[in-house]
Short mmCIF file of C-alpha atoms in Angstrom, two decimals:
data_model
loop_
_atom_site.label_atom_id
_atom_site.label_comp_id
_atom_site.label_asym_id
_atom_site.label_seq_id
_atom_site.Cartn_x
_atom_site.Cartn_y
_atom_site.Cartn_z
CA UNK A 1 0.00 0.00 0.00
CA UNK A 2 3.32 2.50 0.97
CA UNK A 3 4.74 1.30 -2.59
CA UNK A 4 1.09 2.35 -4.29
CA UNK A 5 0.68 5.68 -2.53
CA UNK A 6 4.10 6.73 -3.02
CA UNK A 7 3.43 5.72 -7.02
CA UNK A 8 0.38 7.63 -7.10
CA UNK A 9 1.95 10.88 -5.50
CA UNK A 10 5.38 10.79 -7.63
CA UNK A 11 2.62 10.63 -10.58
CA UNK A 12 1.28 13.55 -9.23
CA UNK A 13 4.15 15.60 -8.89
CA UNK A 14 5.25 14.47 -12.26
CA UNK A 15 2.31 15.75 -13.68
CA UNK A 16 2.58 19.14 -12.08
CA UNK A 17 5.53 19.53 -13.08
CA UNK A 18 5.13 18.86 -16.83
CA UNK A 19 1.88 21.38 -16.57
CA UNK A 20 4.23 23.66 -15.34
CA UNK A 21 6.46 23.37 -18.21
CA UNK A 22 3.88 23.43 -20.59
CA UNK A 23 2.44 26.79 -19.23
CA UNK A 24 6.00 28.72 -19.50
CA UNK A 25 5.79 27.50 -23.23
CA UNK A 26 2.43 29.33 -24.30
CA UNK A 27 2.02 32.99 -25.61
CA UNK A 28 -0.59 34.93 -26.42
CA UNK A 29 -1.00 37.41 -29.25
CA UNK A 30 -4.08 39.90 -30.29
CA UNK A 31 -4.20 39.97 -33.66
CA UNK A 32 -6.14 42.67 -35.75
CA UNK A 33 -8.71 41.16 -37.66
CA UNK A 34 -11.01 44.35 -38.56
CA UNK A 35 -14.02 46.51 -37.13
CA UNK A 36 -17.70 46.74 -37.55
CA UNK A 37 -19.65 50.03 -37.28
CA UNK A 38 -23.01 49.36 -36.17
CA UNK A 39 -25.70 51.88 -36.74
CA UNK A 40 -28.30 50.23 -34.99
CA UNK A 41 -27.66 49.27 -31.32
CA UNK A 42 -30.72 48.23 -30.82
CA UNK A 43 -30.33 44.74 -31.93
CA UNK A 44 -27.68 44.19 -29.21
CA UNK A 45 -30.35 43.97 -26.58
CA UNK A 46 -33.72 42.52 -26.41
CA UNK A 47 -34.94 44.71 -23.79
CA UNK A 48 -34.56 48.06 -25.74
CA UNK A 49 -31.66 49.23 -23.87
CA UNK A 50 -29.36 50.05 -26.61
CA UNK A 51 -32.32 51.64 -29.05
CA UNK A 52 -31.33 54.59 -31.02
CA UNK A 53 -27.05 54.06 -30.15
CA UNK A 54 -24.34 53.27 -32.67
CA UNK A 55 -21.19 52.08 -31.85
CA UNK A 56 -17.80 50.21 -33.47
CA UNK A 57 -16.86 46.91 -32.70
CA UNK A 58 -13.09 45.78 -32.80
CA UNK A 59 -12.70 42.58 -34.40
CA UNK A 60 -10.22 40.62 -32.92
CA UNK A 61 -8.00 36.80 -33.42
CA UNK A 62 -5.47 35.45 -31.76
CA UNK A 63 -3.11 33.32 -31.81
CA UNK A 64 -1.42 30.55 -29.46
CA UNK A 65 1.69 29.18 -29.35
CA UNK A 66 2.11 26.19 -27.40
CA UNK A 67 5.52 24.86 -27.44
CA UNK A 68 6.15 24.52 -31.20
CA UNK A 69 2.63 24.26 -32.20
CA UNK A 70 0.30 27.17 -33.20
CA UNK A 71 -3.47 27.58 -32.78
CA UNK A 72 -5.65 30.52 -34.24
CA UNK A 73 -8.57 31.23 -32.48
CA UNK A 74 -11.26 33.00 -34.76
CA UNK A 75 -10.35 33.78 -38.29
CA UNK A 76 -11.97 37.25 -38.61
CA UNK A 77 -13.02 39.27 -41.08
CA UNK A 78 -13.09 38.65 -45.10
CA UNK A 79 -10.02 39.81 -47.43
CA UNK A 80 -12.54 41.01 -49.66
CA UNK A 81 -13.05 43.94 -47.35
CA UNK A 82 -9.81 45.45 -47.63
CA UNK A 83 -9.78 48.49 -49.81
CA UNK A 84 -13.58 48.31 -50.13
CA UNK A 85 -16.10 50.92 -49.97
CA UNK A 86 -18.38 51.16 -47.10
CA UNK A 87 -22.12 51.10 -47.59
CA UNK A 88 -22.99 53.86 -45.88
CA UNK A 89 -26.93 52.56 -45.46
CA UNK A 90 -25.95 49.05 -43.69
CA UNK A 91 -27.02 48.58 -40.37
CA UNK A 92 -23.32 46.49 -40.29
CA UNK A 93 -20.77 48.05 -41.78
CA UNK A 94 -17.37 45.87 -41.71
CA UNK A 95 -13.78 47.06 -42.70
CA UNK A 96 -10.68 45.49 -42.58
CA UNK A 97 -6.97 46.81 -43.54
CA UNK A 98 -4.41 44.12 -42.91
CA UNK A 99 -5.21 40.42 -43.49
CA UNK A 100 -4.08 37.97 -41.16
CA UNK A 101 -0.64 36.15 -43.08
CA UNK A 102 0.80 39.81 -43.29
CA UNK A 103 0.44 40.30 -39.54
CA UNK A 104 1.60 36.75 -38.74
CA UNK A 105 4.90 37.31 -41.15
CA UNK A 106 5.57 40.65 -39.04
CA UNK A 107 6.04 37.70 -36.30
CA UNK A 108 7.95 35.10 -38.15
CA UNK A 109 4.69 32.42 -38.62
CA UNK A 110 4.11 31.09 -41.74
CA UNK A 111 0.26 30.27 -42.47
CA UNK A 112 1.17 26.64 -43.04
CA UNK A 113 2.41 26.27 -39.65
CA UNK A 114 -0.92 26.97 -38.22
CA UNK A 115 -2.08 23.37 -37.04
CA UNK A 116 -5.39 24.31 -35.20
CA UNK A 117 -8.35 26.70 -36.05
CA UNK A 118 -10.59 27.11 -33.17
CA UNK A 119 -13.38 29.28 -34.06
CA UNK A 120 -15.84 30.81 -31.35
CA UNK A 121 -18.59 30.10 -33.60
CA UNK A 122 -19.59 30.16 -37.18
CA UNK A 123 -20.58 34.27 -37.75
CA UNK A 124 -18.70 35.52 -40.79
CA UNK A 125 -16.91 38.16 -39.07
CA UNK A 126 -14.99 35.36 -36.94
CA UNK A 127 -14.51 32.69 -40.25
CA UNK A 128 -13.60 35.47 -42.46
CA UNK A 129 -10.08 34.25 -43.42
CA UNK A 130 -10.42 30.86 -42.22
CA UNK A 131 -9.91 29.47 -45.95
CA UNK A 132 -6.33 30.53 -45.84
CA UNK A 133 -5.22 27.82 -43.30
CA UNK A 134 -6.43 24.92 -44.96
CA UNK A 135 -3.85 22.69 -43.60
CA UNK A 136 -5.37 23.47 -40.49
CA UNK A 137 -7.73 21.38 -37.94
CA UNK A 138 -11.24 23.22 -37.70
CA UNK A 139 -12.04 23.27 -33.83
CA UNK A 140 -15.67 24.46 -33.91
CA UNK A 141 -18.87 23.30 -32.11
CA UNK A 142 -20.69 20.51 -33.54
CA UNK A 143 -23.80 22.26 -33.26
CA UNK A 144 -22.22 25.62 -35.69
CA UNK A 145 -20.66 23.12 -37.75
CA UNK A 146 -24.25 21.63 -38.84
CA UNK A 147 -25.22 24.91 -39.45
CA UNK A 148 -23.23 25.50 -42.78
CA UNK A 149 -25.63 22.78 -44.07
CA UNK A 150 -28.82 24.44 -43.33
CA UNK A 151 -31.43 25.37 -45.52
CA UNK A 152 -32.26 28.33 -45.23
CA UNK A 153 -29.19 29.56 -43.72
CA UNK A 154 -29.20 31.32 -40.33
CA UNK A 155 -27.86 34.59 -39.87
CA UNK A 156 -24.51 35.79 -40.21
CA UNK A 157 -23.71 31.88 -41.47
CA UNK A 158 -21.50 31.98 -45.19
CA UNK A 159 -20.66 28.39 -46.12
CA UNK A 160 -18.17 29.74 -48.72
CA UNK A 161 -15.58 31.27 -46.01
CA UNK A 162 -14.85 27.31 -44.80
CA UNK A 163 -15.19 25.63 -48.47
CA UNK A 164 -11.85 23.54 -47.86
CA UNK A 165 -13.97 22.00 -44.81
CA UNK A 166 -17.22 21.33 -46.20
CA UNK A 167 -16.03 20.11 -48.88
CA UNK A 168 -13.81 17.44 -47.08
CA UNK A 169 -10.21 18.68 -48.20
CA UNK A 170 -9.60 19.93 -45.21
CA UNK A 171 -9.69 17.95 -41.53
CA UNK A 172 -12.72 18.74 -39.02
CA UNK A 173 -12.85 18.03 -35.27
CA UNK A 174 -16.92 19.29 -34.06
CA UNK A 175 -16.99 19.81 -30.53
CA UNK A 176 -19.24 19.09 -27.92
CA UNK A 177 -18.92 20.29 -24.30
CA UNK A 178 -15.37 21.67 -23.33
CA UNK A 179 -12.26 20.24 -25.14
CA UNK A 180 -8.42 20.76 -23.60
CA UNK A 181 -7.08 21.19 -26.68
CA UNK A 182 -3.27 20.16 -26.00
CA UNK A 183 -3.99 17.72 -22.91
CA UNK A 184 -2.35 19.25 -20.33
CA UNK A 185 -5.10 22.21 -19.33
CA UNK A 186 -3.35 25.13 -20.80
CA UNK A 187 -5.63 25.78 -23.51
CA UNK A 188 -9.48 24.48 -23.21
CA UNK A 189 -12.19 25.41 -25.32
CA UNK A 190 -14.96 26.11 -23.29
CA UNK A 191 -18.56 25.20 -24.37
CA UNK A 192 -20.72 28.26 -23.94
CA UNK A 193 -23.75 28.53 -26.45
CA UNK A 194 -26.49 30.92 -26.58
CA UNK A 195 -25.75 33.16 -28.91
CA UNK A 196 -25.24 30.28 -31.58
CA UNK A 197 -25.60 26.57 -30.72
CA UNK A 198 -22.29 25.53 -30.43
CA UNK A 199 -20.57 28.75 -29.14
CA UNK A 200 -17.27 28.63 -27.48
CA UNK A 201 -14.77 30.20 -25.33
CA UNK A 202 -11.17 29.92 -25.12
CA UNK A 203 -9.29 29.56 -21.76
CA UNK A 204 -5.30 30.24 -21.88
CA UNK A 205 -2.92 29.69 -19.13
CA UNK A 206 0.01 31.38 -19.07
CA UNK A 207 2.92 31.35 -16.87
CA UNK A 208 2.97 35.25 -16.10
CA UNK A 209 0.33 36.65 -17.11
CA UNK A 210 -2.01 33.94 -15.40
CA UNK A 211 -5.52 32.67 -16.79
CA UNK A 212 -7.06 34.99 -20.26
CA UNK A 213 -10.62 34.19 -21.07
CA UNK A 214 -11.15 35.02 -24.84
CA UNK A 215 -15.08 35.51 -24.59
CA UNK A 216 -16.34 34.68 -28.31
CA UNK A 217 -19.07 36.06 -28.20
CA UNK A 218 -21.08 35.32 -25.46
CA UNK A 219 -21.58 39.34 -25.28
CA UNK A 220 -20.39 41.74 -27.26
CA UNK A 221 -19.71 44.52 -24.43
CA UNK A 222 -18.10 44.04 -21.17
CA UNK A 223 -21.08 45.62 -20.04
CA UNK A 224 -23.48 43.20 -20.89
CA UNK A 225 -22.62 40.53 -18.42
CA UNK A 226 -24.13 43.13 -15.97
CA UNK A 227 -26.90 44.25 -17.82
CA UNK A 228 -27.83 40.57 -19.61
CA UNK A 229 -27.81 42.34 -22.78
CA UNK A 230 -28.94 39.55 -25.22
CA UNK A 231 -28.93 40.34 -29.08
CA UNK A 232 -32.12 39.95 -30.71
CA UNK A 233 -30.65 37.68 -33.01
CA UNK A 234 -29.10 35.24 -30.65
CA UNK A 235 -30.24 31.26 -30.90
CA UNK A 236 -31.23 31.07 -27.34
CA UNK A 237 -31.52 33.20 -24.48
CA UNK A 238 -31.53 31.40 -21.78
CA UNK A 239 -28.30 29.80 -22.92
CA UNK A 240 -27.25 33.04 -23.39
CA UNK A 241 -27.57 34.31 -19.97
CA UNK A 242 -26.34 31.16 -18.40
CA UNK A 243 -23.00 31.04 -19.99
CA UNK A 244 -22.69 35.00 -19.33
CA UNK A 245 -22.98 33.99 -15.60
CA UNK A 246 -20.60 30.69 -16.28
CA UNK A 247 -17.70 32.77 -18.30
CA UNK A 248 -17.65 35.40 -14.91
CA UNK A 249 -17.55 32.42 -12.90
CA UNK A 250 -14.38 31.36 -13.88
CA UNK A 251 -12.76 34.52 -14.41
CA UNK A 252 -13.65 35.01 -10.56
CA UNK A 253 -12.44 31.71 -9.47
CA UNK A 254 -9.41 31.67 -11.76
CA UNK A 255 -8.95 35.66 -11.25
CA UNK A 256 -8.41 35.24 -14.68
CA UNK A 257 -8.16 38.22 -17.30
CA UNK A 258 -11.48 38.45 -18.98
CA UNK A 259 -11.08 39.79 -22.66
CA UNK A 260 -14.48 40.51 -24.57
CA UNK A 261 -13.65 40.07 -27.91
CA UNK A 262 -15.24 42.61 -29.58
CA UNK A 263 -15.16 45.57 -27.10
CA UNK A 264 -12.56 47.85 -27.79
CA UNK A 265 -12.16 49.00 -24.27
CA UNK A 266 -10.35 46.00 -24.08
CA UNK A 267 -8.06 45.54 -26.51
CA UNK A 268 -5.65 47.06 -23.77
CA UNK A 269 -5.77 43.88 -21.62
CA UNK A 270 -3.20 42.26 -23.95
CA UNK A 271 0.14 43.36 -25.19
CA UNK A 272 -0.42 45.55 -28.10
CA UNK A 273 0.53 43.54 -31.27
CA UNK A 274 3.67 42.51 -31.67
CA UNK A 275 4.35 41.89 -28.29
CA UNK A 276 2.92 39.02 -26.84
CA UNK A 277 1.35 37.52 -23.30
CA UNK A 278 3.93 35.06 -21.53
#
């Protein structure tokens, strides 16, 4: 019985130890991946409270290194945006001016060395590029994944932006529930739906900087996980307000940095691009 306990806690250390080495390998980087003006609040919130506002939404990716392997989380907007003109009567109005291979060259990564897309959830404005990393593993909910098949399609949803996918050329892994994506708990894809039916979050762990929750899109605006803001166009709000209350649930127990994707108050949370989180 000494022999077996002494086994099981020398596994134990052993396996601290190795998560411990694997955290001091992972960085984080904010990549730039466009804006949206919106012109219409008002379908940010289905209790009226953003009715008559406009605002601009940052659009950000970001990318993991773990060890010597690289995941992107959320592909962005399209290429096709860059250089084109604005329609000034759109209730969305993207832009984009850098695509993402130009910022990863400013960093030394090469597009082919990209061996994991994990995307929040299937919206156009976070598959955008996603065709450019076909060598890539799609990490996306199973439910979002099903929903490039649909007829008619639901909102936001382009099948075109993850042809290589759909069409088979390309290698897909549909999630369900939370997925550690390297095995040793320093990056997990966290199952949060609501505002589509497989939506995700990203945990990273990292050796300095501690826990960063990448939000998806759970909300849009760091206030809205006070205010339950729920987009009219969300799949389901109850969903919706329960993974708002489980995202701040682990950034309080973790005391983790919680980064809402699309709020440009906090962009600052990370290293401005190209500096990195450690």
């Amino acid at each position: 019985m000494k022999t077996m306990t002494t086994s099981l806690l020398a596994a134990a250390v052993l396996m601290a130890s190795g998560a411990a080495a694997s955290a001091d390998e992972v960085e984080l980087w904010r990549l730039d991946c466009g804006q949206i003006e919106v012109r219409n609040l008002g379908v940010f919130s289905d209790t009226f409270k953003y009715s008559g506002e406009t605002r601009t939404l940052t659009d950000s990716c970001y990318l993991i290194r773990h060890d010597k392997d690289y995941m992107l989380w959320d592909a962005g907007l399209p290429t096709a945006l860059i250089g084109a003109k604005v329609d000034a009567s759109a209730t969305f109005a993207p832009a984009l001016a850098e695509d993402l291979p130009t910022q990863l060259a400013k960093i030394g990564v090469k597009p082919e060395q990209i061996g994991r897309l994990g995307v929040s959830h299937n919206h156009f404005d976070h598959v955008g590029q996603a065709a450019t990393f076909p060598g890539a593993t799609l990490m996306i909910g199973a439910a979002d994944f099903a929903q490039f098949k649909s007829d008619p399609l639901p909102f936001a949803v382009d099948p075109n932006l993850i042809k290589p996918w759909l069409d088979g050329i390309s290698k897909v892994d549909p999630i369900s529930g939370d997925r550690d994506v390297f095995g040793d708990g320093s990056v997990v894809i966290l199952s949060t739906p609501g505002h589509t039916p497989g939506e995700t979050s990203l945990l990273v762990r990292l050796a300095k900087t501690g826990p960063v929750l990448l939000s998806g899109d759970v909300v849009h605006f760091e206030e809205q996980f006070a205010n339950r803001g729920v987009p009219t166009f969300n799949f389901d709000r109850a969903d919706s307000l329960a993974s708002m209350e489980r995202l701040t649930g682990i950034a309080a127990s973790l005391n983790a940095i919680l980064v809402v994707q699309h709020d440009t108050s906090d962009i600052n949370k990370l290293p401005a691009f190209p500096k990195s989180a450690k």
